[in-house]
CSV table of C-alpha atoms in Angstrom, one decimal:
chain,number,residue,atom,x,y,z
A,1,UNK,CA,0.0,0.0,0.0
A,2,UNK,CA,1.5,3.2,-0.6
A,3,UNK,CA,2.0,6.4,1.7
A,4,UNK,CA,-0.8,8.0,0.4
A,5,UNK,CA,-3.4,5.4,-0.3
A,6,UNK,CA,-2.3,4.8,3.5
A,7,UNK,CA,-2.6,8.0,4.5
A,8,UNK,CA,-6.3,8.1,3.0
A,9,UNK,CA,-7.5,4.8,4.4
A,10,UNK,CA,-6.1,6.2,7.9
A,11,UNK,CA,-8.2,9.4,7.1
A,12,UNK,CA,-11.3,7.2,6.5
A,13,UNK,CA,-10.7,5.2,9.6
A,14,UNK,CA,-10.6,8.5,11.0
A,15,UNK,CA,-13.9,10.0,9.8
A,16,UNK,CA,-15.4,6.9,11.0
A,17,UNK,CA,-14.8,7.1,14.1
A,18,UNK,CA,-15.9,11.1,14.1
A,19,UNK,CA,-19.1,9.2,12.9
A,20,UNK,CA,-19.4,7.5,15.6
A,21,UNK,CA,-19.3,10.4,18.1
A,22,UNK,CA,-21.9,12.3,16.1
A,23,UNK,CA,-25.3,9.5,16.1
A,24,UNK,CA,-26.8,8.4,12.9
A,25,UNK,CA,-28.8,11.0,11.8
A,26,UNK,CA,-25.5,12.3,10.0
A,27,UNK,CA,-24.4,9.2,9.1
A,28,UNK,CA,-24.8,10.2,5.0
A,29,UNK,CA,-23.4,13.6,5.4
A,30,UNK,CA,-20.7,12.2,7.3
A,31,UNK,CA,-20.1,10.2,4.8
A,32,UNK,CA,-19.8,12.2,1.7
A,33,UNK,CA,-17.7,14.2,3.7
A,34,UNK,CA,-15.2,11.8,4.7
A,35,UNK,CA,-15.0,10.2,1.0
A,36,UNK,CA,-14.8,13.7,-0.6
A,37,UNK,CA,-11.7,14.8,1.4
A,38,UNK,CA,-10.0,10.9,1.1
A,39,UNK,CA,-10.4,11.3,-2.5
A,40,UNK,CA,-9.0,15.4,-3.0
A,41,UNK,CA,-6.3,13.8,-0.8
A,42,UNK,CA,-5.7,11.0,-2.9
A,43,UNK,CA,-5.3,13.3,-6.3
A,44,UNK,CA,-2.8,15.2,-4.8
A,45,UNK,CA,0.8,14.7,-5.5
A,46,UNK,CA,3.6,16.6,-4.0
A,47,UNK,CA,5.1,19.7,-5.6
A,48,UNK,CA,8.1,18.2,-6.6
A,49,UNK,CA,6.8,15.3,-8.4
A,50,UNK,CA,4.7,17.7,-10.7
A,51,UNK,CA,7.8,19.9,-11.6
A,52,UNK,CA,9.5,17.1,-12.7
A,53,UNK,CA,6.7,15.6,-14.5
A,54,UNK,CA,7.6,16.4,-18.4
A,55,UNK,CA,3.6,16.6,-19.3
A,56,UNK,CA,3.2,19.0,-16.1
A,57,UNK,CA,2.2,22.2,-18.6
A,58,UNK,CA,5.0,25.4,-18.1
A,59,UNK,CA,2.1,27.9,-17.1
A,60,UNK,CA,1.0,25.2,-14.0
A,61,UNK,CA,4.7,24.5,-13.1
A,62,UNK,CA,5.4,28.4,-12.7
A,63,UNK,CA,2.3,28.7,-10.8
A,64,UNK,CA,3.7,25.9,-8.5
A,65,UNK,CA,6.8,27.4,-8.3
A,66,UNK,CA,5.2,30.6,-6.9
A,67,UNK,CA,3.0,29.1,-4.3
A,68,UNK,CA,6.7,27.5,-2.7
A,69,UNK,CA,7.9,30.6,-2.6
A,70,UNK,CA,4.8,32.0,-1.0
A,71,UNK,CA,4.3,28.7,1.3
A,72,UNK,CA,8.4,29.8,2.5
A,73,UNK,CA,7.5,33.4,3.2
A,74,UNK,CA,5.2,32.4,5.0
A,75,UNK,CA,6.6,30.6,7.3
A,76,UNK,CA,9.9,33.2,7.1
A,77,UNK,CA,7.9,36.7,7.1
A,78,UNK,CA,4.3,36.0,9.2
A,79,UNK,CA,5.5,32.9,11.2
A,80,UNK,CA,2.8,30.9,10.1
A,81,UNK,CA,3.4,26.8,10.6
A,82,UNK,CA,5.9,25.1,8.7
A,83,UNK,CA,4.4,21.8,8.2
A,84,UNK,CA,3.1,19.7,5.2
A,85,UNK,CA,0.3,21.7,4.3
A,86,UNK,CA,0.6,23.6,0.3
A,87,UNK,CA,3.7,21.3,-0.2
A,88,UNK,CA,1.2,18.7,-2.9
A,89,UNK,CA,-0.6,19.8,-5.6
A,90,UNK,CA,-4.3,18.6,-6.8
A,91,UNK,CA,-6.2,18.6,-10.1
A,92,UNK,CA,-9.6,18.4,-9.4
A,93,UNK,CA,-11.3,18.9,-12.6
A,94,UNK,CA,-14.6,20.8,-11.2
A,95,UNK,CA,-15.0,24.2,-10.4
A,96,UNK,CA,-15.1,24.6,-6.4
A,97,UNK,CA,-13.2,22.3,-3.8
A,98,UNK,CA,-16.6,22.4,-2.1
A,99,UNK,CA,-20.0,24.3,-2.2
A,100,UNK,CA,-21.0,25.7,1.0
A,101,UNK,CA,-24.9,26.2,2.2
A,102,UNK,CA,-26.1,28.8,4.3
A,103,UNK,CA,-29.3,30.0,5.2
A,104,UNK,CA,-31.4,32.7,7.3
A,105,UNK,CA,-35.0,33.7,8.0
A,106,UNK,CA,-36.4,36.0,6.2
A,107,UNK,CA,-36.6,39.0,8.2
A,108,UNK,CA,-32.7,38.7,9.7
A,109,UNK,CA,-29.2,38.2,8.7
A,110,UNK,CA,-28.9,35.6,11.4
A,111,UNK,CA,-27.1,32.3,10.3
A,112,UNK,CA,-28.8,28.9,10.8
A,113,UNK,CA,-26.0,26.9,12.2
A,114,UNK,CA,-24.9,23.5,12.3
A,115,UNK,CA,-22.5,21.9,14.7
A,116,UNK,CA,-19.4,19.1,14.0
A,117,UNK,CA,-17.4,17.5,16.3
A,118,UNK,CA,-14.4,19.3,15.2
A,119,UNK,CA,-15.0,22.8,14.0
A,120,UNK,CA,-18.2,23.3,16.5
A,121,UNK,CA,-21.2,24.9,15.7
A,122,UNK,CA,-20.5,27.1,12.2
A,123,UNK,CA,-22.9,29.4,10.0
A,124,UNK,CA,-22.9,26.5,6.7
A,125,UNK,CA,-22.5,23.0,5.8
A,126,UNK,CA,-20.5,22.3,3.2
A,127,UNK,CA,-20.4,19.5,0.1
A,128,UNK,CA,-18.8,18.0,-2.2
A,129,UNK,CA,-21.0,17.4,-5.0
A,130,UNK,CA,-23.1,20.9,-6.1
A,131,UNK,CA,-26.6,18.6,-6.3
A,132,UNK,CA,-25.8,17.1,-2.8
A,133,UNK,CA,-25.6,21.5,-2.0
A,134,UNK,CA,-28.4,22.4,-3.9
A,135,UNK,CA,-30.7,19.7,-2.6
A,136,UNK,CA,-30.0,20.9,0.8
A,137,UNK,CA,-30.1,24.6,0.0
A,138,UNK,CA,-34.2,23.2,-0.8
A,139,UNK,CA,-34.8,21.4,2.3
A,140,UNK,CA,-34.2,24.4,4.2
A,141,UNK,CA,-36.2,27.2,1.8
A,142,UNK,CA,-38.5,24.5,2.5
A,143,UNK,CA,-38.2,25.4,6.3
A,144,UNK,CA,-39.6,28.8,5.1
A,145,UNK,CA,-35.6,30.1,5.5
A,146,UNK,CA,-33.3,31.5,2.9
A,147,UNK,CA,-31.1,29.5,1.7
A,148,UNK,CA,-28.2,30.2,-0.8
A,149,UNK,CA,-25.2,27.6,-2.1
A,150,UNK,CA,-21.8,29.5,-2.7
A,151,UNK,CA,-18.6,27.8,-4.3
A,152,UNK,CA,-15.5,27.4,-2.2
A,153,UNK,CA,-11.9,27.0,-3.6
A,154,UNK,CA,-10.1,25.8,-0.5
A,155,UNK,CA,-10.4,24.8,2.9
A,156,UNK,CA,-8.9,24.2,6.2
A,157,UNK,CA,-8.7,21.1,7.6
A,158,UNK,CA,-6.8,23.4,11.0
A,159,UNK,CA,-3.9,21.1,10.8
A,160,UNK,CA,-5.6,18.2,12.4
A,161,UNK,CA,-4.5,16.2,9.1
A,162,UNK,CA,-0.9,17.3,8.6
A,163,UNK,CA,0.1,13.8,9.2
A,164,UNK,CA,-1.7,12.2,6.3
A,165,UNK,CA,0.2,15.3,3.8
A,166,UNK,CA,-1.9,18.6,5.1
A,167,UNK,CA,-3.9,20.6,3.1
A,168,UNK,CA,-3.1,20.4,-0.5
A,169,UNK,CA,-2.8,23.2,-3.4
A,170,UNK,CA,-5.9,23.0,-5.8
A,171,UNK,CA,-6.6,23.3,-9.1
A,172,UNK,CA,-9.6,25.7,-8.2
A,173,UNK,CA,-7.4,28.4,-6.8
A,174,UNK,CA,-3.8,28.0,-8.8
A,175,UNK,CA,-4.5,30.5,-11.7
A,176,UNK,CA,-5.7,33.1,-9.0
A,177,UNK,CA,-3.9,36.5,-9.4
A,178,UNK,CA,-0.1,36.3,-7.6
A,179,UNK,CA,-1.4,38.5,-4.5
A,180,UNK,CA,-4.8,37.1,-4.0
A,181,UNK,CA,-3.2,33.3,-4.5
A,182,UNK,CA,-0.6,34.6,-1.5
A,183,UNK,CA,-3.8,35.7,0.8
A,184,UNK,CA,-5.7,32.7,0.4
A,185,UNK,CA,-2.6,30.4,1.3
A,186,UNK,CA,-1.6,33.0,4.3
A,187,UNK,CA,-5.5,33.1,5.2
A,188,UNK,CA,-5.8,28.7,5.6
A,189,UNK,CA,-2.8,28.8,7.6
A,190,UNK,CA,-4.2,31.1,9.7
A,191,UNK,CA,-6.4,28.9,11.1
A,192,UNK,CA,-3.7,26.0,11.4
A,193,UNK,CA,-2.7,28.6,14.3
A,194,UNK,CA,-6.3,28.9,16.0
A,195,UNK,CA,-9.2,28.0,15.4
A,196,UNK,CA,-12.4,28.9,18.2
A,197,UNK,CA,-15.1,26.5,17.7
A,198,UNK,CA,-18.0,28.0,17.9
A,199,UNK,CA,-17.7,31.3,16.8
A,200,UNK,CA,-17.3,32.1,13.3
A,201,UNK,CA,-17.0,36.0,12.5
A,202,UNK,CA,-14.1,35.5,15.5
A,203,UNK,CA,-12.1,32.7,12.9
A,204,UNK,CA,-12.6,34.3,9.6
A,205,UNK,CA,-12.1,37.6,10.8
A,206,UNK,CA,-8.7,36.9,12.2
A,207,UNK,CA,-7.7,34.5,9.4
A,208,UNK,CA,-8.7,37.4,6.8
A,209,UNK,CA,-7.0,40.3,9.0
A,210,UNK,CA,-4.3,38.3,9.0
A,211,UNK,CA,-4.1,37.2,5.0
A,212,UNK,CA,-4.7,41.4,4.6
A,213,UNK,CA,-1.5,42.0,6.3
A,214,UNK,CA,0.6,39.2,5.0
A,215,UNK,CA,-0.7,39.6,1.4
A,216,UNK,CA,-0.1,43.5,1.2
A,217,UNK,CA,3.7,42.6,2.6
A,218,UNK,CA,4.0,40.1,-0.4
A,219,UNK,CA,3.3,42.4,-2.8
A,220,UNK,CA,5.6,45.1,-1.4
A,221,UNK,CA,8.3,43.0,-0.8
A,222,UNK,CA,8.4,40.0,-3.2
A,223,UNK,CA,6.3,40.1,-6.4
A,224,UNK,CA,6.5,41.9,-9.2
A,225,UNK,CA,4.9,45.6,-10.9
A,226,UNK,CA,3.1,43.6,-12.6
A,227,UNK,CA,1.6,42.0,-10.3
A,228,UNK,CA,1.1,44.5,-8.1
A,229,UNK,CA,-0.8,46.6,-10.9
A,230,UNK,CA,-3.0,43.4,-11.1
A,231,UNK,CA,-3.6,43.1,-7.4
A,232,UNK,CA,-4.5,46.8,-7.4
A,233,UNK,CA,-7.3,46.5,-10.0
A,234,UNK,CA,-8.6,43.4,-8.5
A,235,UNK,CA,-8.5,44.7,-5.2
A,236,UNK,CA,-9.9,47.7,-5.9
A,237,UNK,CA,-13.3,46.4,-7.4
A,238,UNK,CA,-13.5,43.6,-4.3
A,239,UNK,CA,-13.3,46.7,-2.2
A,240,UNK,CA,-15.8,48.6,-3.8
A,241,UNK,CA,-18.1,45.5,-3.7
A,242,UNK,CA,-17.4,45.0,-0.3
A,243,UNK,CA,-18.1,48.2,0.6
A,244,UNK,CA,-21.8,48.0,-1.3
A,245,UNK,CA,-22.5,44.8,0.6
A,246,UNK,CA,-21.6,46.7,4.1
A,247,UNK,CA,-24.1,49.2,3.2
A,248,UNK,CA,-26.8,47.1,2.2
A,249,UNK,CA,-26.4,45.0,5.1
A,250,UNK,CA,-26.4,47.4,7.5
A,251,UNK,CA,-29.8,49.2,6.0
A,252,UNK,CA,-31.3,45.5,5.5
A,253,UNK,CA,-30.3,45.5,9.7
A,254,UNK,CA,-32.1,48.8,10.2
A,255,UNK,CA,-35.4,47.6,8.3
A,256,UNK,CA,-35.6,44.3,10.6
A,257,UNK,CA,-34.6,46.3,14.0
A,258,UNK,CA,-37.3,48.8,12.3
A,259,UNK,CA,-40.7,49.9,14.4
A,260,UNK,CA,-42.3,48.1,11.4
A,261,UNK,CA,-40.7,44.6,12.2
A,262,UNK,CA,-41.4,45.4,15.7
A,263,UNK,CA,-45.3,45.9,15.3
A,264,UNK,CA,-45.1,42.4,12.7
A,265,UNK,CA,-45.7,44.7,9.8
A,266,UNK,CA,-44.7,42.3,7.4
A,267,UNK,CA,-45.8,44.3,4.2
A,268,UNK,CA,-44.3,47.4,5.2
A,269,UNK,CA,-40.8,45.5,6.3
A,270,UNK,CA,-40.7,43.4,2.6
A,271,UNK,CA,-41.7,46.8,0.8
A,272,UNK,CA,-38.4,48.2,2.4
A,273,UNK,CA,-36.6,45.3,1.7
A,274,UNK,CA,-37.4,44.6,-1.7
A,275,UNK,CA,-36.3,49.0,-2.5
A,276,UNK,CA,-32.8,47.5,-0.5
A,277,UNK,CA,-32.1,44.7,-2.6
A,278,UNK,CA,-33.3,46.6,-5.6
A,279,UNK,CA,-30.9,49.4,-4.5
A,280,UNK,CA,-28.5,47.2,-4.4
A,281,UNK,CA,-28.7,45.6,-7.7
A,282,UNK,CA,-29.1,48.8,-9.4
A,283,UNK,CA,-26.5,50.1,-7.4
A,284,UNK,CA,-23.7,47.2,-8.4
A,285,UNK,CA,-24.6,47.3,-11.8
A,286,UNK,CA,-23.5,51.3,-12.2
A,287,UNK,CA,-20.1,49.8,-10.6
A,288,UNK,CA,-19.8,47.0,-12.7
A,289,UNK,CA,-20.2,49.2,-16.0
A,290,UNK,CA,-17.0,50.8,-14.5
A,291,UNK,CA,-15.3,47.6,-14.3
A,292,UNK,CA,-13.6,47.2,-17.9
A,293,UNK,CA,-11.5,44.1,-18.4
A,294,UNK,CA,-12.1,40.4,-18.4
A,295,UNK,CA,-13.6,40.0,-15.1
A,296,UNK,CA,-16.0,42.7,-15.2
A,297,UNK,CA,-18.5,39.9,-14.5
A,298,UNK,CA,-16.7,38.2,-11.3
A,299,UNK,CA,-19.8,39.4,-8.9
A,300,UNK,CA,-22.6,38.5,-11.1
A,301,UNK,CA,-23.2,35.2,-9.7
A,302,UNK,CA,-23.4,36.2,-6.2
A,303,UNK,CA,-25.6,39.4,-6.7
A,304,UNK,CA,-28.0,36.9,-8.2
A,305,UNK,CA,-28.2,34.9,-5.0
A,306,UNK,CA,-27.9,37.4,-2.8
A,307,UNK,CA,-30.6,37.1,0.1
A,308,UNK,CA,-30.3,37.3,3.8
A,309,UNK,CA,-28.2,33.9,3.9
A,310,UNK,CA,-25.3,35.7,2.0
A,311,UNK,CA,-25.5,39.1,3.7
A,312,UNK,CA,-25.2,36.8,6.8
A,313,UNK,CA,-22.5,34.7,5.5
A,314,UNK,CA,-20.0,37.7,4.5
A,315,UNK,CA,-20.6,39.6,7.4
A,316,UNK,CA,-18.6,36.7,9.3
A,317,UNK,CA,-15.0,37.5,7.3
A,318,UNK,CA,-15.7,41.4,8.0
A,319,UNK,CA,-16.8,42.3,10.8
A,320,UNK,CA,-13.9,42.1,13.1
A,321,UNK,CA,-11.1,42.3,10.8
A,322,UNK,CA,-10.3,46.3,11.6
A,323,UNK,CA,-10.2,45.2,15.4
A,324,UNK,CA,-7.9,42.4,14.3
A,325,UNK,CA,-6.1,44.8,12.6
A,326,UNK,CA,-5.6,47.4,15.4
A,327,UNK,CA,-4.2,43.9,17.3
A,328,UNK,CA,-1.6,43.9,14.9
A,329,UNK,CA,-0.6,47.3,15.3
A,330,UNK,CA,-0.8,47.3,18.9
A,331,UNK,CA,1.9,44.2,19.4
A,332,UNK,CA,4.1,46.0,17.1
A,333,UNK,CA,3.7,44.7,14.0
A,334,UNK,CA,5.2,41.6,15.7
A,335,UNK,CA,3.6,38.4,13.9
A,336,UNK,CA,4.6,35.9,17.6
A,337,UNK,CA,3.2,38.9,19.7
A,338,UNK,CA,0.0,39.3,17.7
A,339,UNK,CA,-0.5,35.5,17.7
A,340,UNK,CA,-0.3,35.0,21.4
A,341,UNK,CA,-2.6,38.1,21.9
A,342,UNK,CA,-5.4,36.9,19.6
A,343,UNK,CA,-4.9,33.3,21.7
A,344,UNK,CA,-5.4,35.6,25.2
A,345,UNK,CA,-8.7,37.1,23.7
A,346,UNK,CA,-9.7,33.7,22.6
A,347,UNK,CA,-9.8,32.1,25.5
A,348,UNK,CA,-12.5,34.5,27.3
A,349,UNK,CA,-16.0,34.0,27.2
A,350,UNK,CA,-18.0,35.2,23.5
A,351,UNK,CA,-19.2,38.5,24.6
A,352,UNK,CA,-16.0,39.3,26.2
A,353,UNK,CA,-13.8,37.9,23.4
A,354,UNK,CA,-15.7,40.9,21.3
A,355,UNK,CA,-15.8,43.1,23.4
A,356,UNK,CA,-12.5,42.9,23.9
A,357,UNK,CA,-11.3,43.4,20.4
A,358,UNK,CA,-13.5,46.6,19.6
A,359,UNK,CA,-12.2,48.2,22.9
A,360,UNK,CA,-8.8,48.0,20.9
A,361,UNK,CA,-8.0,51.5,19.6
A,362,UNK,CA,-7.8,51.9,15.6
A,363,UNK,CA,-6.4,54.2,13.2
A,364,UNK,CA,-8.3,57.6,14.9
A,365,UNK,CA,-7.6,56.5,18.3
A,366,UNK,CA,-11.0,55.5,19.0
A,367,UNK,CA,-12.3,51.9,20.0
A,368,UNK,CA,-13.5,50.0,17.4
A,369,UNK,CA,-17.7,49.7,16.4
């Protein structure tokens, strides 16, 4: 048997016994789980082996090339683990490592949640196959919730598996531009150096604050102009969005805190969401015809989904990232310090752990909101 048909049957044995621990009612999520992760496992060879593969293509072995680099600077620059994890390569030949479901009720931009025995209690449920997604994504409008199915293009497995070969790289992330393929590696390493279960806005905020900081230090430092002109066109347009979908989300907040929603108004509260949503539509199409280029088109998909359940869902990766941020700052831009102060904070209780992070002062002196 070799080391990595090993490693996967280990990994399956594994997942079994996670089974176990969770009752039958999961038993078939479980299940695709487990035998979608053994088998992205099992396509994955290490870098090496592709570079010195003669059919490898040029453009994928640069691209390889570049993530080593990164994976080192990592390790060198942010002090992020050095461990087996982005050291194989896989070719997945779909479009998403996984498709995420998430859903909310129709007057808030409150997650459902589901719990695992590893991660805790988190705002999706993920899949492998987009029909296994989608069919779940119906069971819950079903419910009478919004529901909405996202593509993801990598995921953390928080280092529990470095010793069947870690996370690998994937096909569904390679070609990404050089600085956004550097903040989604420094992002999934992140959480190899915490993880909270149970609070998600708490993880992905820190892992994004944290692949902000490293990715705009990999630009400056190591990559190219041009790929710092690229980054700076396809950052700018992902801030703009981002900045659209704070705004909406926060009037979308005001119209369900509203007197209306109090006094169970239910017309008057879906008139004034239907003029936010439309507002927003109307609203990212004027910035998308500003958008020239080939990816003028890279929100489309999730402005047609967008609902409650994907208002929720983003909210988790911003919300706490300026306080994060601020941390950074405040241990002196020192990547040890700033780990071992998020791991202080992370140990209190929820409301403190927040609480605790917006008291942090930011760029104005001012705690955070």
């Amino acid at each position: 048997m070799t080391r990595r048909r090993k490693a996967a049957w280990l990994l399956a044995l594994a997942a079994v016994g996670a089974l176990a621990l969770t009752g039958c009612s999961n038993l078939g999520y479980y299940w695709q789980s487990a035998r979608g992760h053994v088998n992205l496992m099992r396509a994955a060879r290490p870098v090496p082996e592709w570079l010195g593969d003669p059919a490898t293509p040029a453009v994928l072995k640069a691209r390889l090339e570049l993530t080593q680099r990164i994976r080192r600077f990592a390790v060198t620059d942010l002090s992020l683990p050095d461990n087996a994890s982005y050291t194989a390569y896989a070719e997945l030949h779909r479009s998403a490592a996984v498709w995420n479901v998430v859903a909310a009720p129709e007057y808030s931009l409150t997650l459902k949640t589901w719990c695992f025995p590893v991660a805790g209690c988190v705002g999706y449920r993920g899949y492998y196959d987009s029909a296994d997604a989608n069919a779940e994504a119906a069971a819950q409008r079903a419910t009478g919730l919004e529901a909405a199915v996202y593509p993801v293009p990598a995921y953390s497995t928080l280092g529990w598996l470095n010793w069947a070969g870690g996370d690998p790289l994937l096909s569904t992330f390679i070609g990404y531009p050089e600085g956004e393929l550097a903040r989604l590696i420094f992002h999934e390493l992140a959480h190899q150096v915490l993880y909270v279960p149970d609070d998600t806005v708490f993880n992905e905020s820190y892992a994004t604050a944290v692949e902000r900081i490293g990715g705009a230090r990999w630009l400056a430092t190591q990559a190219g102009e041009p790929a710092r002109t690229e980054y700076v066109q396809f950052d700018a347009r992902r801030q703009q969005f981002r900045q659209l979908m704070l705004e909406t989300r926060r009037q979308l907040q005001r119209i369900y805190d509203s007197k209306e929603a109090a006094a169970h108004d239910w017309r008057a509260v879906d008139a004034m969401k239907k003029s936010a949503m439309d507002g927003f539509r109307e609203r990212y199409g004027a910035l998308r015809a500003g958008w020239p280029g080939p990816r003028q088109g890279a929100y489309d998909a999730w402005v047609a989904r967008a609902n409650n359940a994907t208002f929720g869902a983003q909210a988790a990766y911003d919300e706490l990232v300026p306080a994060f941020e601020a941390l950074y700052e405040r241990e002196g831009r020192d990547w040890p310090r700033f780990y071992a102060a998020v791991k202080r904070i992370a140990v209190l209780p929820k409301g403190e752990r927040e609480r605790a992070l917006k008291n942090i002062p930011q760029e104005n002196g001012k705690p955070g909101v």
